[in-house]
mmCIF file of C-alpha atoms and ligand atoms in Angstrom:
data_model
loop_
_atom_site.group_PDB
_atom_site.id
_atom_site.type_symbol
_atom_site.label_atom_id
_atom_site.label_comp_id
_atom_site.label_asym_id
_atom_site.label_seq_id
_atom_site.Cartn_x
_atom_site.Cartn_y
_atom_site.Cartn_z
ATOM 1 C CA UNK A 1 0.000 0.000 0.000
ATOM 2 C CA UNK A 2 1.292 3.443 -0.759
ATOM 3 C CA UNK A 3 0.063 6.468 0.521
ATOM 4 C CA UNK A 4 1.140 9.887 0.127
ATOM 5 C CA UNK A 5 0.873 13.647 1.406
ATOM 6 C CA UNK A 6 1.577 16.565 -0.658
ATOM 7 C CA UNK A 7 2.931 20.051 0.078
ATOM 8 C CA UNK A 8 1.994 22.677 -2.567
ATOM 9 C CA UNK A 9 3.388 26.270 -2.730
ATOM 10 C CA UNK A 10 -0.326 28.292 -3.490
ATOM 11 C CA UNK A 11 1.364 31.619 -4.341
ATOM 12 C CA UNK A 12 4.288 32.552 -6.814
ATOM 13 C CA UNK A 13 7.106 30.536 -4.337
ATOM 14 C CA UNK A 14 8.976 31.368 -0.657
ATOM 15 C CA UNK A 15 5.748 30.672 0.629
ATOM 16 C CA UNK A 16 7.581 29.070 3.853
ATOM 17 C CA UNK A 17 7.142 25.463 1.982
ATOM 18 C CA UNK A 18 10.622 24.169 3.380
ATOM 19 C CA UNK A 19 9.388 25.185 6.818
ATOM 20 C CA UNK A 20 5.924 23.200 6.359
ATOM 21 C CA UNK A 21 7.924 20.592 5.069
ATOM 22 C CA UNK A 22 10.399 20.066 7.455
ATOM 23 C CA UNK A 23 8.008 20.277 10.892
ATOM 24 C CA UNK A 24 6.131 17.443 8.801
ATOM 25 C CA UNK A 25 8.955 15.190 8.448
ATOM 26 C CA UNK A 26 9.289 15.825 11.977
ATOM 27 C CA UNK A 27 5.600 14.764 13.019
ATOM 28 C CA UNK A 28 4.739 12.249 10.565
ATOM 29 C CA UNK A 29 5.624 8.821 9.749
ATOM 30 C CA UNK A 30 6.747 9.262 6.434
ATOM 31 C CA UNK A 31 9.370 6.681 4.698
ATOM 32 C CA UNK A 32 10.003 8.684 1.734
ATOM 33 C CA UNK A 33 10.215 12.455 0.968
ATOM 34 C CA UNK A 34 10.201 12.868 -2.768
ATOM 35 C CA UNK A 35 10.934 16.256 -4.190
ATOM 36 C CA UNK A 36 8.570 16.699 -7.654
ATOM 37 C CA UNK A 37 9.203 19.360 -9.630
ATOM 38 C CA UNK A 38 12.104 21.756 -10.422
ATOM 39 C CA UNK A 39 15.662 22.013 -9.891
ATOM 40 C CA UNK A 40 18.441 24.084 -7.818
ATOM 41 C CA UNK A 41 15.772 27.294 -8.975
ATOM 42 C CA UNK A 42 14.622 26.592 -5.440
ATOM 43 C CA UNK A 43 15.545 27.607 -2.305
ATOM 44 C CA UNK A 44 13.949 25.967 0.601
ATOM 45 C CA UNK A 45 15.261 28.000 4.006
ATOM 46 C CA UNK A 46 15.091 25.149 6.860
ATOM 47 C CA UNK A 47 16.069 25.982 10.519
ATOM 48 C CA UNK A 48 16.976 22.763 12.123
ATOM 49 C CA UNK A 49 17.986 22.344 15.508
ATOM 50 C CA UNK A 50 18.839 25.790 15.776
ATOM 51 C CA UNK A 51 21.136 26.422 11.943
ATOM 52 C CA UNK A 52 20.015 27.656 8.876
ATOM 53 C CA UNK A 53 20.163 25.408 6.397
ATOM 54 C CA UNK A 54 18.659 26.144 1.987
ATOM 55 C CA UNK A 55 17.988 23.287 0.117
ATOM 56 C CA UNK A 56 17.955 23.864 -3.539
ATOM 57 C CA UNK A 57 17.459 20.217 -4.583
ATOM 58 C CA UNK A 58 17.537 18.417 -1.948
ATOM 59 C CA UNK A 59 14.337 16.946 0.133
ATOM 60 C CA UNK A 60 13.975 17.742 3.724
ATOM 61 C CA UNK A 61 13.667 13.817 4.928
ATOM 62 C CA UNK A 62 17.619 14.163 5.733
ATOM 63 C CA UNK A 63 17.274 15.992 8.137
ATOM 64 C CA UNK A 64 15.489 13.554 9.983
ATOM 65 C CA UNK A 65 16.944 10.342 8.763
ATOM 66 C CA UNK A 66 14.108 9.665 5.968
ATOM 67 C CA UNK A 67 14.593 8.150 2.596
ATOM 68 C CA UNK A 68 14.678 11.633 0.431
ATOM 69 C CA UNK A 69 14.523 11.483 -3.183
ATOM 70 C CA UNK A 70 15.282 13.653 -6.139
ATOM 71 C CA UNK A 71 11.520 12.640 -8.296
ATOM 72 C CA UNK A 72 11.623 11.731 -11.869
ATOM 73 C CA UNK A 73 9.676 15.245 -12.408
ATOM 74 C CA UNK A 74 12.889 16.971 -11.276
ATOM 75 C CA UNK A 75 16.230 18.430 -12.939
ATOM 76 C CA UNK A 76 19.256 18.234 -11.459
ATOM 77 C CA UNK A 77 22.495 20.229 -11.767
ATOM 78 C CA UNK A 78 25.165 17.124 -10.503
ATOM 79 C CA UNK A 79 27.871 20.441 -9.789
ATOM 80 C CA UNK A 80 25.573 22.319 -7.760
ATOM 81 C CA UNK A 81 24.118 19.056 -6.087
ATOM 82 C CA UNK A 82 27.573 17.524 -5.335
ATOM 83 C CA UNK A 83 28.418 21.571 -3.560
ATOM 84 C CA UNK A 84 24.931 21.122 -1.801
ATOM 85 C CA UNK A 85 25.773 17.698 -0.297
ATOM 86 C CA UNK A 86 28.629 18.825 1.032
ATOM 87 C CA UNK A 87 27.605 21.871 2.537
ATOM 88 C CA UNK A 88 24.749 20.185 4.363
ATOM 89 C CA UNK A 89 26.813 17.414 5.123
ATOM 90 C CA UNK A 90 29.383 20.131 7.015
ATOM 91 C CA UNK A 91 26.358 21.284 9.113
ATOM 92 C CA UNK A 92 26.574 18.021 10.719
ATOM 93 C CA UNK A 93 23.349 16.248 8.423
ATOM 94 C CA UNK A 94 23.921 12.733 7.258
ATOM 95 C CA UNK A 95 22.473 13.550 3.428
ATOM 96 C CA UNK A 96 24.561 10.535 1.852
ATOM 97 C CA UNK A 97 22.829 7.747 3.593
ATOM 98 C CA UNK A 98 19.467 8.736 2.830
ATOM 99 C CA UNK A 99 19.803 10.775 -0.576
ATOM 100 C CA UNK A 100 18.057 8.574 -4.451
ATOM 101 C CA UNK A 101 18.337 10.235 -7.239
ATOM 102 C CA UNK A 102 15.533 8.882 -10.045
ATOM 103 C CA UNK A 103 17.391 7.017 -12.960
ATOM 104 C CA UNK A 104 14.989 9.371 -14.760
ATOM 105 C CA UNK A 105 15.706 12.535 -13.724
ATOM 106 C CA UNK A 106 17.079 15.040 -16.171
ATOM 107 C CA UNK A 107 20.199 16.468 -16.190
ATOM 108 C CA UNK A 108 20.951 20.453 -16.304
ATOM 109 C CA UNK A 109 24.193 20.842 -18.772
ATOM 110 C CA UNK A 110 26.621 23.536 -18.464
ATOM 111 C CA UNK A 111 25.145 24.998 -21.669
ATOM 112 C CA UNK A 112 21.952 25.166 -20.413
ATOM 113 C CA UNK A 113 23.224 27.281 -17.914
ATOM 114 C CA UNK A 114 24.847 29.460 -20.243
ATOM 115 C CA UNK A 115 21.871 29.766 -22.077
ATOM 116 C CA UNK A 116 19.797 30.666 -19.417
ATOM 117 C CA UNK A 117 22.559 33.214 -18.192
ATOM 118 C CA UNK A 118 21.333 35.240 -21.041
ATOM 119 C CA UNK A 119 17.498 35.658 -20.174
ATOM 120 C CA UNK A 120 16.072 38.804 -19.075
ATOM 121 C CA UNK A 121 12.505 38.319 -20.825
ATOM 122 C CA UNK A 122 11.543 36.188 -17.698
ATOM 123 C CA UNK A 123 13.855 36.830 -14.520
ATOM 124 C CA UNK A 124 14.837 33.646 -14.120
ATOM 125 C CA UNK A 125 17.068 32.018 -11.385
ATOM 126 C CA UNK A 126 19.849 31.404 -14.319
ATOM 127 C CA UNK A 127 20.424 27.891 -13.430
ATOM 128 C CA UNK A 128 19.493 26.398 -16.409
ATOM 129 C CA UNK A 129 16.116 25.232 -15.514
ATOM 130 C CA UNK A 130 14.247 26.259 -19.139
ATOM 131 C CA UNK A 131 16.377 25.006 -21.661
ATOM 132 C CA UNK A 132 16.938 21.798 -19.481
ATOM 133 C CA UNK A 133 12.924 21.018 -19.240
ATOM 134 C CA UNK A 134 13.166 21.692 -23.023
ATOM 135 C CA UNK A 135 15.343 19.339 -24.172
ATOM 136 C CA UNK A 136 13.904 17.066 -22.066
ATOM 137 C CA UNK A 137 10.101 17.284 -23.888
ATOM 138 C CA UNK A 138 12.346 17.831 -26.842
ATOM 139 C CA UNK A 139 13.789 14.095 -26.732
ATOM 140 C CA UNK A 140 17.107 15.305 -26.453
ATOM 141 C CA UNK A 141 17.982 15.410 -22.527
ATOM 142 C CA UNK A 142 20.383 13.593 -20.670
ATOM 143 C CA UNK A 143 18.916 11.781 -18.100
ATOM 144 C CA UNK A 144 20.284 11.176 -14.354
ATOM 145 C CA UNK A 145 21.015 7.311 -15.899
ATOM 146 C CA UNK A 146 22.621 8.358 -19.117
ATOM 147 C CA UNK A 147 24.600 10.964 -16.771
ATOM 148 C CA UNK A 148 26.073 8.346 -14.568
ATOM 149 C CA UNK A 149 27.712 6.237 -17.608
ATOM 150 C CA UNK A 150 29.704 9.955 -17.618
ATOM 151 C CA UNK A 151 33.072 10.081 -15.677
ATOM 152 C CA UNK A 152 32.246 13.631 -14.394
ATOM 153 C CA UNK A 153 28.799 12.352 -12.805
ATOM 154 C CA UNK A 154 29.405 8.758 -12.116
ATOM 155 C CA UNK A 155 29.338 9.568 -8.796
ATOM 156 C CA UNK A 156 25.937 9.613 -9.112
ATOM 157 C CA UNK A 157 25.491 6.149 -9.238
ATOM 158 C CA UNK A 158 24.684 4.659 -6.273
ATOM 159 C CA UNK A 159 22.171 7.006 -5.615
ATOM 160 C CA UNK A 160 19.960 6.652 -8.494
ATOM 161 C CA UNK A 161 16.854 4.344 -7.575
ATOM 162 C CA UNK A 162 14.131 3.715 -10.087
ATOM 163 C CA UNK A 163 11.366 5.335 -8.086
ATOM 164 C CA UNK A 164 8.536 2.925 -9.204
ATOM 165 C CA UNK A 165 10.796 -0.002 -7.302
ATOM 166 C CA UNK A 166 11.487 2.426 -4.478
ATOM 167 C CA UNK A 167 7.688 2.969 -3.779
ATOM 168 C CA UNK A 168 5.384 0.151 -5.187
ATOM 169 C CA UNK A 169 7.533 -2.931 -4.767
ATOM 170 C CA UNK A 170 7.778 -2.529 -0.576
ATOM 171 C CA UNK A 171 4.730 -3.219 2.240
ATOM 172 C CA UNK A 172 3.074 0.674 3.535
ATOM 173 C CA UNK A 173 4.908 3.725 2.033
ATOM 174 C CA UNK A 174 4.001 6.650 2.853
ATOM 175 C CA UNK A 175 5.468 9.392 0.500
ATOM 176 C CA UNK A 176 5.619 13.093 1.286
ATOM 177 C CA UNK A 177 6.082 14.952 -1.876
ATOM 178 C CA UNK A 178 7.466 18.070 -1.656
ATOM 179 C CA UNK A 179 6.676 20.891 -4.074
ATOM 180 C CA UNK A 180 8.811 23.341 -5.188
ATOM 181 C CA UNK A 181 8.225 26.946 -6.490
ATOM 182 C CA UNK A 182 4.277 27.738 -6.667
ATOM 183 C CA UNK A 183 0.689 27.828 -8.172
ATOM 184 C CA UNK A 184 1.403 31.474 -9.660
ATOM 185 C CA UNK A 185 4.687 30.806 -11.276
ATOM 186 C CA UNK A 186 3.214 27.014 -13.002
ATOM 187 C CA UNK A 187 3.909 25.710 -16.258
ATOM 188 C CA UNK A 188 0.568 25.730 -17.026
ATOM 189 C CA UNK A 189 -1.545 27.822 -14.279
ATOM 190 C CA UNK A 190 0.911 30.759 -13.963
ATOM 191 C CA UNK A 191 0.970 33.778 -16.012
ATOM 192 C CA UNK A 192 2.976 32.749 -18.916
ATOM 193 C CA UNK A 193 5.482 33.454 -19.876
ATOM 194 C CA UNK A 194 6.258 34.497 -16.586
ATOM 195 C CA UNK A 195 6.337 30.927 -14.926
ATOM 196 C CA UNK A 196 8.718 28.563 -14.318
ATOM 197 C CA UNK A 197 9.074 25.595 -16.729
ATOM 198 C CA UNK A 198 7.985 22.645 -14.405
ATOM 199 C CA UNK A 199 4.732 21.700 -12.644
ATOM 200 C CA UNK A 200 4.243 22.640 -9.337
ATOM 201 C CA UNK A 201 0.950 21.639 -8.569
ATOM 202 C CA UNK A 202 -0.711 18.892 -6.713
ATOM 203 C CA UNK A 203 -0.928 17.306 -10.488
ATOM 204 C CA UNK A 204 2.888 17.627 -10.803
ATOM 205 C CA UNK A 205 3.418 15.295 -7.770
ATOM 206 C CA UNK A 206 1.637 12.295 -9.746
ATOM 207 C CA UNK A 207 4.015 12.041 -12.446
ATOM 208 C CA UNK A 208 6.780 10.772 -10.151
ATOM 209 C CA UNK A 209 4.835 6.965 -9.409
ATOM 210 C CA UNK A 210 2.073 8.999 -7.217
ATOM 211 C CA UNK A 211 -1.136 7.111 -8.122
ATOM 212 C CA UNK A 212 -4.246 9.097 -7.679
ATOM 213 C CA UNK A 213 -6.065 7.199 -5.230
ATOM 214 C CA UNK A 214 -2.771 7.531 -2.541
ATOM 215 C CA UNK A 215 -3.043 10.677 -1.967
ATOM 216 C CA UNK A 216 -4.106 11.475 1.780
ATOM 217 C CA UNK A 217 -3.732 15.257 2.756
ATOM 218 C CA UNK A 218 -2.920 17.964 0.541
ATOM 219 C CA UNK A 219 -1.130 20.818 2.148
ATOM 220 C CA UNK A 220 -1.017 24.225 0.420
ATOM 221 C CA UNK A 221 1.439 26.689 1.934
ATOM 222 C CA UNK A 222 0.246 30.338 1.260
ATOM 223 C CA UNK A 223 1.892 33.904 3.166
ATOM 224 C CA UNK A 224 0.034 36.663 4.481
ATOM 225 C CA UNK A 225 0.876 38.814 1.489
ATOM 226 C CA UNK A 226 2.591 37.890 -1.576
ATOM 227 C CA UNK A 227 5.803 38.208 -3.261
ATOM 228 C CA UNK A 228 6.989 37.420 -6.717
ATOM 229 C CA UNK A 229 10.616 37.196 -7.905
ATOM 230 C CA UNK A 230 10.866 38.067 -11.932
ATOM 231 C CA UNK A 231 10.430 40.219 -14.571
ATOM 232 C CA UNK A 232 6.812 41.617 -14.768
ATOM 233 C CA UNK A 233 5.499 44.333 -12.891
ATOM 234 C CA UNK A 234 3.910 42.894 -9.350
ATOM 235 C CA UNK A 235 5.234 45.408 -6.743
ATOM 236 C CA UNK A 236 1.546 47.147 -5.512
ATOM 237 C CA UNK A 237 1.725 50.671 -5.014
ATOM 238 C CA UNK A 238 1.193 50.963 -1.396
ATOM 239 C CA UNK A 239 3.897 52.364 0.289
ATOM 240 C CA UNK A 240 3.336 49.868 3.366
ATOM 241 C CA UNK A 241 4.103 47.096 1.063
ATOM 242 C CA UNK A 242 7.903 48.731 0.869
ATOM 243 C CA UNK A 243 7.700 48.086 4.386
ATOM 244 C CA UNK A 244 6.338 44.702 4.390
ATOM 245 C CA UNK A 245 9.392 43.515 1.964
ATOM 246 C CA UNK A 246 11.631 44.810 4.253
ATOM 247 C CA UNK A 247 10.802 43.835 7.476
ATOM 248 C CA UNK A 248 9.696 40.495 5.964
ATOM 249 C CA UNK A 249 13.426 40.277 4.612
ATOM 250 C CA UNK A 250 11.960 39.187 1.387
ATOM 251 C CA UNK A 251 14.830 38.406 -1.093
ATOM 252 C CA UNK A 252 15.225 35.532 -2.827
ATOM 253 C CA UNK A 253 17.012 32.705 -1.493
ATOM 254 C CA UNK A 254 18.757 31.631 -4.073
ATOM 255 C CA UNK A 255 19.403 34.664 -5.849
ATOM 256 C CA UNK A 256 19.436 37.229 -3.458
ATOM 257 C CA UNK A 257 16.962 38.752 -5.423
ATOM 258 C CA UNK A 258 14.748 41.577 -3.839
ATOM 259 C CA UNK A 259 10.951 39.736 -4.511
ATOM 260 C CA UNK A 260 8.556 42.559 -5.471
ATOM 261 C CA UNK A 261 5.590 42.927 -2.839
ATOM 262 C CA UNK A 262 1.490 43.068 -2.582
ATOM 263 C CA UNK A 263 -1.279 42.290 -0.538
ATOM 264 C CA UNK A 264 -3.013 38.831 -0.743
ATOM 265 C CA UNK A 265 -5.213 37.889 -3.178
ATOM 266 C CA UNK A 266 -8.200 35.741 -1.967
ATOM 267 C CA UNK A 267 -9.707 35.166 -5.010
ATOM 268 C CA UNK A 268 -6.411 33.796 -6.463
ATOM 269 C CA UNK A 269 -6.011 31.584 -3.258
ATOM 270 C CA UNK A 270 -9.404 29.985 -3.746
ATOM 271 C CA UNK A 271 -8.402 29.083 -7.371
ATOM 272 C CA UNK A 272 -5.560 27.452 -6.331
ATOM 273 C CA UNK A 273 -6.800 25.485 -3.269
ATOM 274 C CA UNK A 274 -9.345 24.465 -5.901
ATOM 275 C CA UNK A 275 -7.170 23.213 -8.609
ATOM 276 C CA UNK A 276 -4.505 21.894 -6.195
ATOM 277 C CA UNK A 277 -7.465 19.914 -4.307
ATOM 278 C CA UNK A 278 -6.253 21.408 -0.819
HETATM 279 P P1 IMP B 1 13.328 29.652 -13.612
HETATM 280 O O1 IMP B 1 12.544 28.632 -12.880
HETATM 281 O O2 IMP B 1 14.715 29.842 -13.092
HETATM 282 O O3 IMP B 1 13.291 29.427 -15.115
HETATM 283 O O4 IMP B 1 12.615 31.078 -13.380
HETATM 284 C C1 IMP B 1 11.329 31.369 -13.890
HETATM 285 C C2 IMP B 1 10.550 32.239 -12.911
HETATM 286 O O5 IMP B 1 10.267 31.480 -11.739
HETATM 287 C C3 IMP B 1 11.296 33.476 -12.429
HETATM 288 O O6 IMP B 1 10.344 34.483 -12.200
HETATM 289 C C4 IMP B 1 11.919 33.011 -11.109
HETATM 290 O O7 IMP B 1 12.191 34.073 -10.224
HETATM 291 C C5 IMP B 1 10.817 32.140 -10.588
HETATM 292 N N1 IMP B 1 11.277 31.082 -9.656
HETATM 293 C C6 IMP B 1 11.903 29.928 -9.968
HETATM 294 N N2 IMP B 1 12.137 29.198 -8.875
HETATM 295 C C7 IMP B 1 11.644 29.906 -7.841
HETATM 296 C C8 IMP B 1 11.557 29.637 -6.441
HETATM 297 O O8 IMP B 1 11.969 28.608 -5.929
HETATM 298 N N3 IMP B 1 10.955 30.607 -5.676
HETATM 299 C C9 IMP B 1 10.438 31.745 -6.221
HETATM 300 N N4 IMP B 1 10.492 32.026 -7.534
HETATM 301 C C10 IMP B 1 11.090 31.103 -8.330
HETATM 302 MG MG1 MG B 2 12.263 29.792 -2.052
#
């Protein structure tokens, strides 16, 4: 039997998702963590046991000693993943014991992160994420499999799992997939172009061996107001929302980015606890 949880970012990202996340792992009984959608775009700000900690693709089971994969619906950069490893690792987090890569995973080159070192239609994070995802649906993406046959990123190896053995072929799993970016900024529900290029709804956590019928709880994470890092306009013109950004420290934590501010939108929240089924 599998059985899975989902946590869902209802807003345009840095909704506090990593924080949901994390006090989950900590509280439920979850064997897996399985992280969906998007790459090392993310920044997921964790306090544990007292220290900071971002995850960019990492999921937040390691902290507490829970099999944490990288999904099948992910990208991963194997230079910035190796640096993130490590880095947790140095905070005293055993990551290597409990990290899977999927075999099918896709792999961000370094010319997709030249490529996407050029944008300024979007504001993207410049790591590659776009033109990754679109060789990917183009049919000519590496994949975390074909990676490891590399000498660079055969270290990869023992951690990649095929996720449909990890989950289905083992008595009561309980999966908690964890979202990255948000509702506003989705492939397909965001306001193109301005989104991302991965699915971060409730929809996007199926695609990595999630049947339907598994899914228990669906957990949306939403703020108090609402923030936006990119190129369109978003910032609302009250000068209390100048305020807000600052006392709310909002910049972006994997760009530094400052995220442009305005008050909450409740019709936009409905929509998306609709469509995400929270
Ligand atoms: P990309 O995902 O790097 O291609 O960026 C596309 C858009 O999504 C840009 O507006 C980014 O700022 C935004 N974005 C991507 N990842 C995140 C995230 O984790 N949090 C907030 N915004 C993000
Ligand atoms: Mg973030």
């Amino acid at each position: 039997m599998i059985k899975a949880d989902v946590v869902i970012g209802l807003q345009y990202g840095d909704e506090g998702k990593g924080k949901i996340t994390h006090d989950l792992c900590r509280e439920g009984s979850y064997t897996h963590v399985l992280r969906f959608n998007g790459g090392c775009n993310a920044g997921h700000t964790i306090f544990h046991n007292g220290t900071k900690f971002v995850t960019h693709h990492i999921p937040s089971g390691v902290f507490f000693g829970i099999k944490s994969i990288i999904g099948s619906g992910c990208v991963i950069d194997p230079i910035r993943l190796q640096e993130e490893i490590e880095t947790i690792e140095a905070g005293g987090v055993d990551v290597k014991s409990y990290l899977l890569i999927a075999k099918n995973a896709h792999i961000i080159r370094s010319s997709h992160k030249e490529e996407d070192s050029q944008d300024t239609a979007i504001g993207t994070t410049k790591r590659g994420n776009g033109p990754a995802y679109r060789d990917k649906y183009n049919r000519t993406g590496l994949t975390a499999e074909q990676a490891s046959e590399m000498s660079n990123y055969s270290w990869m190896k023992p951690y990649l799992v095929d996720v449909y053995e990890e989950l289905h072929t083992r008595d009561n799993t309980y999966v908690l997939c964890e979202g990255a970016q948000g509702f506003g900024i989705d492939i397909d529900w965001g306001d193109y172009p301005y989104v991302t290029s991965s699915h971060c709804t409730t929809a996007g956590a199926l695609l990595n061996a999630i049947p339907p019928q598994a899914i228990n709880r669906v957990w949306g994470v939403a703020k108090a107001y609402e923030t936006y890092v990119g190129a369109k306009d978003f910032q609302g013109d009250d000068p209390l929302l100048e305020d807000l950004q600052r006392i709310g420290q909002e910049f972006g934590a994997t760009t530094g980015r400052k995220r442009q501010t305005n008050w909450i939108n409740l019709d936009f929240l409905a929509k998306s606890c609709k469509i995400n089924g929270v």
